[in-house]
Amino acid sequence: FIILNKWSSISTQGGSKINFSIDDIIKNISPEYKLVHRLDKDTSGLLIISKNLISAKNFGNLFKSKLIDKTYLAICEGKPKLKESILKLNIKNKISKYEKTETYYKLLYYSKGVSLILFKPKTGKTHQIRIVAKNIGAPIVGDTKYNIQPNYKKEILKLNAYQLKFKFFNEEYSFQSILPKDFTTFIKKNRNHREKRWVKENEGFESAQKAVLYMTLIFQSRFLTPTFHFTTTNAASFGNVSHVFGTPKGHTITLWKSQ
């Protein structure tokens, strides 16, 4: 499998109004590569790609059994009433039927009307985190659908699929995204400079996770070592991953460990 650090503004999969997607890119690498889940077009972060049918079926079972631990980070407007909670919501799907959802969230930091919130969805429904953020009174910055009265109208969606943890054929894996530049730039502009840390001590984070998150947000440090990390022109060839077509010129793509 491959873990792709997806950028914002590109669809995961094609459709009637979509001319180009991540699925188009990976099919140019190999027709056997398959998407095993999706991210919203404007959501950045970690995306799993299977390299063969066996891998795809295994990941399908992991998602169905809720054995993939997903963590998202979002920059939100406002502040939730509760610092930490689990929210259960019935969310209407595309055919107007309500589906049960469950999402854990935790406020990591608040300053100048802006919150940094961690979300861990127990279910995986369309726009689940964005709807939850709206319902807790802290809609995500740049969300043109659910942030009805935005203070930052020119910003793109500040939602990142930050961490994935799972067991694949009896081996434990953990991946963390490299936050996009628009995410870290926004944080730097809006943080309280009197604060020494963006992320205060939180019981829900291990010390190593705190350090990685803190250093990523402030200094954009690269603690993780990607298998491939390159800047595209129109095509690229690195290791056993070749011909990544159509990516924005000068855009950085990160591919983690593949097997």
Coordinates of C-alpha atoms in Angstrom, one line a residue:
F1 CA 0.0 0.0 0.0
I2 CA 0.9 3.7 -0.3
I3 CA 0.0 6.6 2.0
L4 CA -0.4 9.8 0.0
N5 CA -0.3 13.2 1.7
K6 CA -3.2 14.7 -0.3
W7 CA -3.3 18.4 -1.0
S8 CA -6.5 20.5 -0.8
S9 CA -8.6 21.4 -3.9
I10 CA -8.3 18.0 -5.7
S11 CA -11.1 15.4 -5.6
T12 CA -10.3 11.9 -4.5
Q13 CA -12.4 10.3 -7.2
G14 CA -13.9 11.4 -10.5
G15 CA -17.5 12.3 -11.2
S16 CA -19.9 14.1 -13.6
K17 CA -18.4 17.5 -12.8
I18 CA -14.9 16.4 -12.0
N19 CA -12.3 16.3 -14.7
F20 CA -9.3 15.3 -12.6
S21 CA -8.7 13.4 -9.4
I22 CA -6.3 11.4 -7.2
D23 CA -7.8 8.3 -8.8
D24 CA -6.7 9.5 -12.2
I25 CA -3.2 10.0 -10.9
I26 CA -2.8 6.6 -9.3
K27 CA -4.2 4.9 -12.4
N28 CA -1.4 6.5 -14.4
I29 CA 1.0 4.8 -12.1
S30 CA -0.6 1.4 -12.2
P31 CA -4.1 0.2 -13.2
E32 CA -4.0 -2.1 -10.2
Y33 CA -3.8 0.8 -7.7
K34 CA -7.1 1.4 -5.9
L35 CA -8.6 4.0 -3.5
V36 CA -9.8 2.3 -0.3
H37 CA -11.4 5.4 1.2
R38 CA -12.1 9.1 0.4
L39 CA -11.4 12.6 1.6
D40 CA -13.5 15.6 0.7
K41 CA -12.1 17.7 -2.2
D42 CA -10.9 20.5 0.1
T43 CA -9.6 18.3 2.9
S44 CA -5.9 17.7 3.0
G45 CA -3.9 14.9 4.6
L46 CA -3.5 11.2 4.6
L47 CA -5.1 8.9 2.0
I48 CA -4.6 5.2 1.7
I49 CA -4.0 3.6 -1.7
S50 CA -3.9 -0.1 -2.2
K51 CA -1.4 -1.6 -4.7
N52 CA -3.4 -4.7 -5.5
L53 CA -6.7 -6.4 -5.0
I54 CA -5.7 -8.4 -1.9
S55 CA -4.6 -5.2 -0.2
A56 CA -7.8 -3.4 -1.2
K57 CA -10.0 -6.2 0.3
N58 CA -8.0 -6.2 3.5
F59 CA -8.4 -2.4 4.0
G60 CA -12.1 -2.7 3.1
N61 CA -12.5 -5.2 6.0
L62 CA -10.5 -2.9 8.3
F63 CA -12.7 0.1 7.6
K64 CA -15.9 -2.0 7.8
S65 CA -14.8 -3.3 11.2
K66 CA -13.7 0.2 12.4
L67 CA -10.2 -1.0 13.0
I68 CA -8.5 2.1 11.4
D69 CA -7.9 4.8 13.9
K70 CA -8.3 8.2 12.2
T71 CA -7.3 11.6 13.7
Y72 CA -8.1 15.0 12.1
L73 CA -6.9 18.5 12.9
A74 CA -9.1 21.5 12.2
I75 CA -8.7 25.2 12.7
C76 CA -12.2 26.5 13.7
E77 CA -13.9 29.8 14.3
G78 CA -15.2 30.2 17.8
K79 CA -14.9 27.9 20.8
P80 CA -16.9 24.8 21.8
K81 CA -18.6 24.9 25.1
L82 CA -17.0 21.7 26.2
K83 CA -13.3 21.3 26.0
E84 CA -13.6 17.6 25.3
S85 CA -16.6 15.4 24.4
I86 CA -18.2 12.7 22.2
L87 CA -20.9 13.9 19.9
K88 CA -23.5 11.6 18.5
L89 CA -25.5 13.0 15.6
N90 CA -27.9 11.7 13.0
I91 CA -26.7 13.0 9.7
K92 CA -28.8 13.1 6.5
N93 CA -27.2 11.2 3.6
K94 CA -27.5 11.8 -0.1
I95 CA -30.8 9.9 -0.3
S96 CA -32.2 11.9 2.6
K97 CA -32.0 9.1 5.1
Y98 CA -30.5 9.8 8.5
E99 CA -27.4 7.8 9.6
K100 CA -26.0 7.6 13.1
T101 CA -22.5 9.1 13.6
E102 CA -20.2 9.4 16.6
T103 CA -17.2 11.7 16.9
Y104 CA -14.8 12.4 19.7
Y105 CA -13.3 15.9 19.8
K106 CA -10.9 17.8 22.0
L107 CA -10.0 21.5 22.1
L108 CA -6.2 21.8 21.9
Y109 CA -5.9 25.6 21.9
Y110 CA -7.9 28.8 21.6
S111 CA -6.7 32.3 20.8
K112 CA -8.2 35.4 19.1
G113 CA -11.5 33.7 18.3
V114 CA -9.8 30.7 16.7
S115 CA -9.6 27.1 18.0
L116 CA -7.4 24.3 17.1
I117 CA -9.5 21.1 17.5
L118 CA -8.7 17.4 17.3
F119 CA -11.4 15.1 15.9
K120 CA -11.6 11.4 16.0
P121 CA -14.5 10.0 14.0
K122 CA -15.8 6.6 15.2
T123 CA -18.0 6.5 12.0
G124 CA -17.2 7.6 8.5
K125 CA -20.0 9.6 6.9
T126 CA -19.9 12.3 4.3
H127 CA -18.9 15.7 5.8
Q128 CA -19.2 14.2 9.3
I129 CA -16.4 16.3 10.9
R130 CA -17.5 19.5 9.2
I131 CA -21.1 19.0 10.4
V132 CA -19.9 18.2 13.9
A133 CA -17.7 21.3 14.0
K134 CA -20.8 23.4 13.1
N135 CA -22.9 21.7 15.8
I136 CA -20.4 22.4 18.6
G137 CA -20.4 26.1 17.7
A138 CA -16.9 26.1 16.0
P139 CA -17.3 25.8 12.3
I140 CA -14.1 25.1 10.3
V141 CA -12.3 28.0 8.8
G142 CA -12.8 28.0 5.0
D143 CA -15.8 25.8 5.1
T144 CA -18.1 27.4 2.5
K145 CA -20.9 24.9 3.1
Y146 CA -21.3 24.8 6.9
N147 CA -19.6 28.0 8.1
I148 CA -22.5 30.3 7.4
Q149 CA -21.0 33.6 8.7
P150 CA -17.2 33.3 8.2
N151 CA -14.7 35.8 9.4
Y152 CA -12.0 34.5 7.0
K153 CA -13.8 34.5 3.7
K154 CA -10.6 34.1 1.6
E155 CA -9.3 31.1 3.4
I156 CA -9.5 27.5 2.0
L157 CA -10.8 24.7 4.2
K158 CA -8.5 24.2 7.3
L159 CA -9.2 20.5 7.8
N160 CA -6.4 17.9 7.7
A161 CA -6.5 14.1 8.0
Y162 CA -3.6 14.2 10.4
Q163 CA -3.0 10.6 11.6
L164 CA -3.7 7.0 10.6
K165 CA -3.1 4.0 12.8
F166 CA -3.9 0.4 11.8
K167 CA -2.7 -3.2 11.8
F168 CA -2.0 -4.6 8.4
F169 CA -1.2 -8.3 8.1
N170 CA -0.2 -8.4 11.8
E171 CA 2.1 -5.4 11.5
E172 CA 1.3 -2.1 13.3
Y173 CA 1.5 1.1 11.3
S174 CA 1.2 4.8 12.3
F175 CA 1.5 7.7 9.9
Q176 CA 1.2 11.5 10.5
S177 CA 0.7 14.1 7.8
I178 CA 2.9 17.1 7.0
L179 CA 0.5 20.0 7.4
P180 CA 0.1 22.2 4.3
K181 CA 1.6 25.6 4.2
D182 CA -1.7 27.4 4.2
F183 CA -2.5 25.6 7.5
T184 CA 0.7 26.5 9.3
T185 CA 0.8 30.1 7.9
F186 CA -2.7 30.7 9.2
I187 CA -1.7 29.4 12.7
K188 CA 1.4 31.7 12.8
K189 CA -0.7 34.7 11.8
N190 CA -3.4 34.1 14.4
R191 CA -1.5 32.7 17.4
N192 CA -1.0 34.6 20.6
H193 CA 2.7 35.4 20.6
R194 CA 2.8 35.6 24.3
E195 CA 2.1 31.9 24.5
K196 CA 5.2 29.8 24.4
R197 CA 3.3 26.8 23.1
W198 CA 0.5 26.4 20.6
V199 CA -0.5 23.1 22.1
K200 CA -0.8 23.0 25.8
E201 CA -0.3 19.9 27.8
N202 CA -3.2 17.6 27.1
E203 CA -3.8 14.3 28.8
G204 CA -5.0 12.7 25.6
F205 CA -1.7 13.1 23.8
E206 CA 1.5 11.1 24.3
S207 CA 4.6 13.2 24.9
A208 CA 6.0 12.2 21.5
Q209 CA 2.7 13.2 19.7
K210 CA 2.7 16.6 21.6
A211 CA 6.3 17.3 20.4
V212 CA 5.6 16.3 16.8
L213 CA 2.4 18.4 16.6
Y214 CA 3.9 21.4 18.3
M215 CA 7.0 21.5 16.2
T216 CA 5.0 20.9 13.0
L217 CA 2.7 23.8 13.7
I218 CA 5.3 26.3 14.7
F219 CA 8.4 25.4 12.8
Q220 CA 7.1 23.1 10.1
S221 CA 9.7 20.6 11.1
R222 CA 10.0 17.3 9.2
F223 CA 10.2 14.7 12.0
L224 CA 8.8 12.0 9.7
T225 CA 10.9 10.5 7.0
P226 CA 8.8 9.9 3.8
T227 CA 9.7 7.1 1.5
F228 CA 9.4 9.6 -1.4
H229 CA 9.3 13.4 -1.1
F230 CA 9.6 15.4 -4.3
T231 CA 8.4 18.6 -6.0
T232 CA 6.5 18.0 -9.2
T233 CA 6.9 19.7 -12.6
N234 CA 4.5 17.8 -14.9
A235 CA 5.7 14.3 -14.2
A236 CA 8.1 12.6 -11.8
S237 CA 9.8 9.3 -11.3
F238 CA 11.1 8.2 -7.9
G239 CA 11.9 4.7 -6.7
N240 CA 9.1 2.3 -7.6
V241 CA 6.6 5.1 -7.9
S242 CA 6.7 6.7 -11.4
H243 CA 4.8 9.0 -13.7
V244 CA 2.7 11.0 -11.3
F245 CA 0.9 13.1 -13.9
G246 CA -1.1 16.2 -13.7
T247 CA -0.1 17.4 -10.3
P248 CA 0.2 21.2 -9.9
K249 CA 3.5 22.6 -11.0
G250 CA 5.8 23.1 -8.0
H251 CA 3.5 21.2 -5.6
T252 CA 5.1 18.9 -3.1
I253 CA 3.9 15.3 -2.9
T254 CA 4.7 13.0 -0.1
L255 CA 4.4 9.3 -0.3
W256 CA 5.1 7.2 2.8
K257 CA 6.1 3.6 3.1
S258 CA 4.7 1.3 0.5
Q259 CA 4.7 -2.5 0.4

